Structure formats: C-alpha cells, structure tokens
Amino acid sequence: MRMPSKKDPGVSRPVHIFWKIFFYCWGVALLMILVIYLGLFGKLPSIEELENPSMMSSSEIYADDGTLMGKFYLKDRINVKYQDISPNVIKALIATEDERFYEHSGIDVRSLLRAVVFLGSEGGASTITQQLAKALLGQQSRMSVGRVIEKLKEWIVAIRLERNFTKEEIITLYLNMVNYGDETYGIRNAAKTYFQKEPGELRVDEAAVLVGLLKGSTRYNPRRNPKAAMNRRNTVLDQMARNDYLSKEEARALKIEPIRLNYLKLDENSGIAPYFREVLREEIKTWCKENENPKTGEPYDIYKDGLKIFTTINARMQEYAELSVYRHMQNLQKVFSSQQNIKTGTVWNTPDAKAILETAMRQSDRWRNLKEDGVEEDEIRKSFLQPVRMKIFAWNEKRESDTLMTPLDSIRYHKQVMQIGLLAMDPLTGDVKAWVGGSNFKRFKFDHVNIKTKRQVGSTFKPLLYTLGVMNGYTPETIMPGGPINMGGKMIDGTGGPMAICLAFSKNPAAVHLINTLGVERTIEFAKQCGITSTIPPYPSIALGSADISLVEMVQAFSMFPARGYNVKPNFISRIEDRNGNVLASFRAETKEVIGESEAYVMTKMLQGVVDRGTAGSLRWAYGVQGQIAGKTGTTNDNADGWFIGFNPQLLTGVWVGCDDPFLRMLYTAGGSQMAMPAWAYFYQQVFNDNSLNIDPESAFIPPSNMQNEIIFDYDPFEKEAAQLPAEGEEGNKSSEYIDIPIAPLPPKQENTAGDTASKKKSVPKRVFSKEDGN
C-alpha cells in the first residue's frame, strides 16, 4: 500500500494529516525502541542477569539444630523453586493478574487495546511477564515521559524473558521477586511472615490473601488493614471461580471465613541471638571479601548470594541464657535504681558525668534533626528539658514502657540501665552455644561479649597468674605471704595462707606476691599465649585485674582448664553453603597446648575450691547448682564491673555485668558473686535440667593418669579460718555493708529446676559476702 500524496485528487487534507501522524508516530516508536535496546536510556539486563535474579536473595542463619535464627538482607528475599510453591498460589495469581498468561508471548495485545480504549478503567494491560520485567528493572518513575520509556523497556525485557524462559520459570521468578508488604520479598518469606508456613503448604484462602497484596502491599496488608485485605482476598477468590479454578460454592464458603494470620517477621531486633548475629555479619562479610563466587567472578555478597550460614549456637541454650539474663537483671536493676546517688540523681553532678551527658545529647537524633532544621543551640537545649511522651526500656514482657519524660532524663535513665554479657561455649570443641551481648538489642546495640568491648577484669585474671605459678613450682599447699606487700609503690594489705585458700577467697597479697616473683613481662607473655590479644599495661596492678580485656578473650583463656591444658579459641560458624546446598567452607576451632594436663587439673581443683569453699560458695547453698563446678569471681574498683567465669567438664560460661559508663557503679554489693554469678547460676540450672542438651550435671573432671589417687588440697583444716570470714576489703571497695540481691524464681511455664528449692529463701545472708578479699 502506498502512502497518499498531496497530488492525489481524491484524498482530503484531514486524511493526509492522519496518515502522516500515523507513520511519524510509528517511526518515533521504532526509533525509541531501538535507542532503548541499545541502552542509551539505561543498560538493559543481560540474559545472564535475567537468569540469576536470585543474586538478590537473603542469606539465612541457622542454629546447630537447623532452626532459622535470622537473615542478612538489603531486601528480605529467599528464592524457591516452582515445585515448592502451592498450586493455589499459581492459580490465584494467574486468575487475578493475567488470565491469558499461557497464551501470550509477554505482551497481551487484547488487554493492551482494552486499556487504551477504556483509558485503564476496565483493568490494566500489564502481564505477569511485564510485571516481572518492571521488578527486575526496578522502575518507579512518575513522570509521563519517563513512564513511557519505562513501559517500552518493560516490553523489550518481557519479550526477551518469554524467549528465554518457560512459563513456569517466569511465574517462579515473579513470585520470588515481588514485594508482599512489610519489606517482605518473595513468596517464601511472605508465607513465613504472614502464616508461618512454607509456600507449598498454603491453602486457597491464604494464597488469595498473598496474591491480593500484589495490588497494593500497604493498602491490602492484612495486619494493618484487615477489612480492605479481606475484600481484596474475596476479589481474588471470585477471579479464581470465574476462571474455573474454584467452584462458585467453594469461593462462597471461603469468602465468609476470616483471615487467620500467624504473623511473625524476623528483623535485626527479633529472632534468635541478635547480638551474636551482628558479630556474625561482620565475620561473614570478611569471608565474602576473601572468597570469589565462581558464577559471577566477584566476591560473594552476604546480601545477594543467598548463602546459608550454619552456626554453632544451640537454640535452647540461647533461650535459657536470655531467660537467665531477664531473671537476674530485672532484680539487679531494682537494687541499683534504689541506690541513693542514683535515686536522687547526685551521681550526675560531677564534671565528668555532665560531660558524658553533653556528649550523649549532641549525638542524639533529636539534636541532629533540630540542628539540620536550623534551630539555635540554646533552643535545642531547652527542648531537652521539655517533657514529652515516649517509650523507654523496661524489664517487662515487652521490654518497654510508655511514659512522660524529658529527653535529658531519658538519656540519664537509659545510661543507668545495667548491662550484661554472657558467653557459653563447649570447652573441648570451642563451639559457641549461647551469646547474649546486652540487656536488650532493640534499645542497646553495644555488644559486651564482642572482642572490641574491653572492661577491667578484676580477680578473674588471677587464675592466669596462679597457673603461671603452678608452672613454676608452686603448689596448692605453698604458703603465700600476707600484707602489707608492695605493688609498684602501693601497699596491699590482707592475710596470706596456702595458695588454694588464697585463690578460693581471692586474697590480694598472694596475687601481688606472685607477680613480683614471676615478673610482669612473663605474666603478659603468658596471657598472650592464653589467647588474650588486648593490650595489657606493663604494671604490677594487672595481678589484681586492672587490664581492660573482652569477655570472649577471658572465656578463651579459661578454656585451658576444662580442655586439659589446651587453649581453645571460640568458634561460632560450622559451615557456609550456597543457595543450592553446596558446602563452600567448613570451620573448626583453633587449639594449642599452653600448659600440661597435670597443671590444668591442679588449677581446676583449686577453682573448684572457689565454688565449694570460697567467694562463689553461694552457687551451692543459695542457687542449688550441684555437680563438679569450678570458676572465679571478679570485681573492679567500687564495683564498676562484676564478673564470673565458671565451668563444668562440658560447658564453659563467662558473665560480665556493669553499666556502659564505668563511673556508674553498684555500691554495697559483693561484686561479681552478686552482680554476675546469679545469671550464670540460672543458666546452668536450666541447662542441667534439660536432658536433650546432653550436659550431664554429674560429669566429673578426670585426673591425669599420674594423679589418679592424689588429693590436690585438703580444705578441712582451714574450715575454721573460712568460718571467720575476714573482711579485709575488696579491690578499691572498703565497705563491709552489703545489700541483698533477691533470687528470681523461674517463670511458671518452666519445669522445676535445681534452684527452685533455694529460690524460696528470701535473700542471701549478708555475712557471706564480707569474706571476699579481692572477689
């Protein structure tokens, strides 16, 4: 057919203009398509990229029993295969979004013409393939010209998808890509989030709810807008009946049913062991940088490559650890908050305390936002003195409370919340079993187990010094001198006695005598051999725990006792797999022999004396923890830090307690035995009562073959001395007045534990705590 020309006598001018516009439009459209295809309006995805949209899938974290702990993602997406998706989802999607999905080749001309004629009032024209193309391209333009370009891009990509993929592959890619609301991407995450099911288990009505979300993930969100969600679900059911996927009677019956959600979304604040997962994130990022993905030629990406990370964390032990923290810290916080200088606020009157408040105020979001809005500093300061409604942390079921408070008081309040770190590991394999980095991850992100977090360790350092002494000929019977004794110019007072008694009651003069005899440099060298990488100052005061060391390092250092002389570095990753289950890397703990088996056994028996006779004696008579237990309490100046590291032959656990700002100190306590040890006791009560964990409370420390019948030390002759409980003053705290920390009962839902009988006592007798010398 030839184009009419001006010279044709029978052709009117309007007809001529119509054909001219028609061919111009087609020419422009073809030119635009060519330009887009060549990538002048942005690069189009390659076939390889279209084949691998799963590169944007989340990495999953698993506990040692396969329990999903959480995910690492930019967009929360886990991909599944076509056969793993319920047919109910496939039918609901096709019936609602693209009735002729199996008939077209990416573009539904019939729907396109309908949309043009009725200007979209009778439904859109985008096919499932086009919607997938839009999702792959990530297009969101609202400008008319931009949207036209984007629509042409979608057509090109849709046609390429249809040429290179089967219909089943396209629908699987689509369901894995799209957003189902609440920042949940992919059908598996949607099924898990809204119904706690795998996508293959979804019923018809549940599938209809999820497909309904595709029309508007906020508007039809069943959690936020249940009425609108039900109406949309019923529309999907009607569409399924219209397309003969359901009978009208089935659709009618399902439409009268309510939406039964079982909603649980995993985010960084929820899930198992959130503090641990952040440490794991950094570890996996480092691994990814050092390992290349053979499919992309680039380093693995923690957020896109769908890695499966299997950890050593035991889900039940982690639960027990978090419950133990809750049981202890709510009581400890009440005692701390009732302390006079905390209750009256006088603790904040010093220049240093005011400087800390000033820094916290300036680093707050409120200050930053007002500053960006151009508000003067004087006005910003005034705003911090005006009471406002807010949520604050509280030791209740929700871990928060609504209150009226000034922002400045809120800063004070949250800084006065006592923090905790708890790390449990298998001392033989190094597998980390539980990790609690603080009181509440949502409010307090700072992790107190992390190797980057250093605090003064107090008397928990003494076992390392005593071990060095045993290696150099000292025995439990060796008589250690009392004070006064010179520690680098400072005179240390206190009594002496046999080495075993001095360790059991944490007598400071004995530790000072050892470091003066063995040498500061040799002590530091040995600490490094035990896995301590923190910088230790070369001063004699390290004998009493003046060095700042992390909890994870101290737990590693103690591993040589239950591991019979071997230092075992904590390990928390078992293996890493790709999304298809192929093992990419496996991990084991690093071990090295640092002391002999006999020396380890002698030290273990002396540390048992700490629990059976010394500063940790309340583990027995107050908390009812039985079996062979060894450990050491620790306290720093004025109770800024409380420590307890203890173990049985199968499980080693360290606990630290204090405030983030060390000037906030818990006065009038016995230090580590009251501040940290109760959380350890609650944890072991539950672990010992759970037979599924295979931690035997009757397990015994096995002596070396050359020490089978040897009595390491006879404490009986010293019972009289122990009963006198000399109050010689602990490190930096000369007060002999101690308050009681209530013993928390287990919640009613828990089974009876070994500590329940002990928990009936109203308080811990005050007289016991005065016997600590260095705690």
mmCIF file of C-alpha atoms in Angstrom, residues 42-172:
data_model
loop_
_atom_site.group_PDB
_atom_site.id
_atom_site.type_symbol
_atom_site.label_atom_id
_atom_site.label_comp_id
_atom_site.label_asym_id
_atom_site.label_seq_id
_atom_site.Cartn_x
_atom_site.Cartn_y
_atom_site.Cartn_z
ATOM 1 C CA GLY A 42 19.998 2.886 30.694
ATOM 2 C CA LYS A 43 21.518 -0.548 30.375
ATOM 3 C CA LEU A 44 19.062 -3.416 29.986
ATOM 4 C CA PRO A 45 19.737 -6.598 31.947
ATOM 5 C CA SER A 46 21.632 -9.304 30.110
ATOM 6 C CA ILE A 47 20.354 -12.851 29.656
ATOM 7 C CA GLU A 48 22.729 -13.937 32.416
ATOM 8 C CA GLU A 49 21.299 -11.334 34.787
ATOM 9 C CA LEU A 50 17.774 -12.365 33.873
ATOM 10 C CA GLU A 51 18.716 -15.979 34.574
ATOM 11 C CA ASN A 52 20.110 -15.104 38.006
ATOM 12 C CA PRO A 53 17.743 -12.724 39.789
ATOM 13 C CA SER A 54 18.400 -14.899 42.828
ATOM 14 C CA MET A 55 21.638 -12.984 43.261
ATOM 15 C CA MET A 56 19.487 -10.588 45.252
ATOM 16 C CA SER A 57 18.344 -13.214 47.754
ATOM 17 C CA SER A 58 18.891 -13.021 51.511
ATOM 18 C CA SER A 59 21.452 -15.046 53.393
ATOM 19 C CA GLU A 60 19.958 -17.253 56.094
ATOM 20 C CA ILE A 61 21.412 -18.025 59.537
ATOM 21 C CA TYR A 62 20.760 -21.373 61.207
ATOM 22 C CA ALA A 63 21.317 -22.710 64.722
ATOM 23 C CA ASP A 64 23.049 -26.061 65.231
ATOM 24 C CA ASP A 65 19.707 -27.916 65.020
ATOM 25 C CA GLY A 66 18.605 -26.223 61.785
ATOM 26 C CA THR A 67 16.407 -23.577 63.457
ATOM 27 C CA LEU A 68 16.256 -20.380 61.399
ATOM 28 C CA MET A 69 17.818 -17.641 63.528
ATOM 29 C CA GLY A 70 17.551 -14.694 61.170
ATOM 30 C CA LYS A 71 18.671 -13.281 57.822
ATOM 31 C CA PHE A 72 21.066 -10.820 56.275
ATOM 32 C CA TYR A 73 19.450 -8.800 53.516
ATOM 33 C CA LEU A 74 19.018 -5.496 51.759
ATOM 34 C CA LYS A 75 15.650 -6.795 50.612
ATOM 35 C CA ASP A 76 14.286 -9.703 52.598
ATOM 36 C CA ARG A 77 14.048 -12.316 49.858
ATOM 37 C CA ILE A 78 14.591 -16.086 49.774
ATOM 38 C CA ASN A 79 14.003 -17.870 46.458
ATOM 39 C CA VAL A 80 12.134 -21.140 45.991
ATOM 40 C CA LYS A 81 11.578 -23.483 43.061
ATOM 41 C CA TYR A 82 8.341 -23.861 41.098
ATOM 42 C CA GLN A 83 7.594 -27.276 42.607
ATOM 43 C CA ASP A 84 7.885 -25.790 46.108
ATOM 44 C CA ILE A 85 5.033 -23.325 45.506
ATOM 45 C CA SER A 86 1.446 -24.328 46.198
ATOM 46 C CA PRO A 87 -0.708 -24.660 43.039
ATOM 47 C CA ASN A 88 -3.208 -22.494 44.900
ATOM 48 C CA VAL A 89 -0.783 -19.563 44.623
ATOM 49 C CA ILE A 90 -0.179 -20.151 40.898
ATOM 50 C CA LYS A 91 -3.907 -20.333 40.138
ATOM 51 C CA ALA A 92 -4.747 -17.286 42.251
ATOM 52 C CA LEU A 93 -2.015 -15.255 40.557
ATOM 53 C CA ILE A 94 -2.980 -16.149 37.001
ATOM 54 C CA ALA A 95 -6.699 -15.695 37.631
ATOM 55 C CA THR A 96 -6.169 -12.252 39.124
ATOM 56 C CA GLU A 97 -3.196 -10.752 37.303
ATOM 57 C CA ASP A 98 -3.012 -12.381 33.854
ATOM 58 C CA GLU A 99 -5.846 -14.664 32.671
ATOM 59 C CA ARG A 100 -4.213 -15.329 29.300
ATOM 60 C CA PHE A 101 -0.732 -15.889 30.772
ATOM 61 C CA TYR A 102 -0.257 -19.195 28.920
ATOM 62 C CA GLU A 103 -1.478 -17.724 25.574
ATOM 63 C CA HIS A 104 0.581 -14.555 25.034
ATOM 64 C CA SER A 105 4.293 -14.011 24.443
ATOM 65 C CA GLY A 106 4.903 -11.339 27.012
ATOM 66 C CA ILE A 107 2.513 -8.658 25.800
ATOM 67 C CA ASP A 108 -1.254 -9.236 25.849
ATOM 68 C CA VAL A 109 -2.455 -7.244 22.802
ATOM 69 C CA ARG A 110 -6.103 -7.769 23.697
ATOM 70 C CA SER A 111 -5.634 -6.323 27.179
ATOM 71 C CA LEU A 112 -3.480 -3.530 25.766
ATOM 72 C CA LEU A 113 -6.200 -2.427 23.339
ATOM 73 C CA ARG A 114 -8.814 -2.628 26.096
ATOM 74 C CA ALA A 115 -6.678 -0.424 28.333
ATOM 75 C CA VAL A 116 -6.202 2.133 25.547
ATOM 76 C CA VAL A 117 -9.875 2.244 24.572
ATOM 77 C CA PHE A 118 -11.198 2.496 28.121
ATOM 78 C CA LEU A 119 -8.196 4.501 29.449
ATOM 79 C CA GLY A 120 -7.487 1.827 32.062
ATOM 80 C CA SER A 121 -10.921 1.934 33.707
ATOM 81 C CA GLU A 122 -11.614 -1.696 32.735
ATOM 82 C CA GLY A 123 -8.295 -3.000 34.076
ATOM 83 C CA GLY A 124 -4.624 -2.677 33.265
ATOM 84 C CA ALA A 125 -2.673 -4.263 30.449
ATOM 85 C CA SER A 126 0.487 -5.417 32.218
ATOM 86 C CA THR A 127 1.054 -9.140 32.032
ATOM 87 C CA ILE A 128 2.832 -11.157 34.705
ATOM 88 C CA THR A 129 5.886 -11.143 32.445
ATOM 89 C CA GLN A 130 5.767 -7.346 32.170
ATOM 90 C CA GLN A 131 5.373 -7.010 35.924
ATOM 91 C CA LEU A 132 8.411 -9.258 36.356
ATOM 92 C CA ALA A 133 10.315 -7.078 33.898
ATOM 93 C CA LYS A 134 9.344 -3.998 35.893
ATOM 94 C CA ALA A 135 10.531 -5.643 39.119
ATOM 95 C CA LEU A 136 13.829 -6.666 37.508
ATOM 96 C CA LEU A 137 14.376 -3.168 36.154
ATOM 97 C CA GLY A 138 13.424 -1.537 39.471
ATOM 98 C CA GLN A 139 11.440 1.197 37.719
ATOM 99 C CA GLN A 140 9.370 3.705 39.692
ATOM 100 C CA SER A 141 9.103 6.834 37.513
ATOM 101 C CA ARG A 142 6.016 9.024 37.989
ATOM 102 C CA MET A 143 6.686 11.410 35.117
ATOM 103 C CA SER A 144 4.645 10.723 31.982
ATOM 104 C CA VAL A 145 7.602 10.792 29.563
ATOM 105 C CA GLY A 146 9.722 8.703 31.900
ATOM 106 C CA ARG A 147 6.929 6.198 32.372
ATOM 107 C CA VAL A 148 6.554 5.814 28.575
ATOM 108 C CA ILE A 149 10.261 4.994 28.294
ATOM 109 C CA GLU A 150 9.984 2.572 31.190
ATOM 110 C CA LYS A 151 6.955 0.874 29.619
ATOM 111 C CA LEU A 152 8.871 0.338 26.377
ATOM 112 C CA LYS A 153 11.760 -1.110 28.378
ATOM 113 C CA GLU A 154 9.335 -3.479 30.086
ATOM 114 C CA TRP A 155 8.024 -4.660 26.706
ATOM 115 C CA ILE A 156 11.552 -5.382 25.453
ATOM 116 C CA VAL A 157 12.555 -7.248 28.603
ATOM 117 C CA ALA A 158 9.215 -9.092 28.702
ATOM 118 C CA ILE A 159 9.712 -10.389 25.173
ATOM 119 C CA ARG A 160 13.278 -11.463 25.995
ATOM 120 C CA LEU A 161 12.019 -13.242 29.100
ATOM 121 C CA GLU A 162 9.409 -15.145 27.097
ATOM 122 C CA ARG A 163 12.006 -16.185 24.510
ATOM 123 C CA ASN A 164 14.491 -17.479 27.103
ATOM 124 C CA PHE A 165 12.333 -18.895 29.899
ATOM 125 C CA THR A 166 9.447 -21.285 30.258
ATOM 126 C CA LYS A 167 6.141 -20.073 31.676
ATOM 127 C CA GLU A 168 6.837 -21.949 34.910
ATOM 128 C CA GLU A 169 10.230 -20.242 35.237
ATOM 129 C CA ILE A 170 8.694 -16.821 34.630
ATOM 130 C CA ILE A 171 5.986 -17.267 37.227
ATOM 131 C CA THR A 172 8.565 -18.570 39.731
#
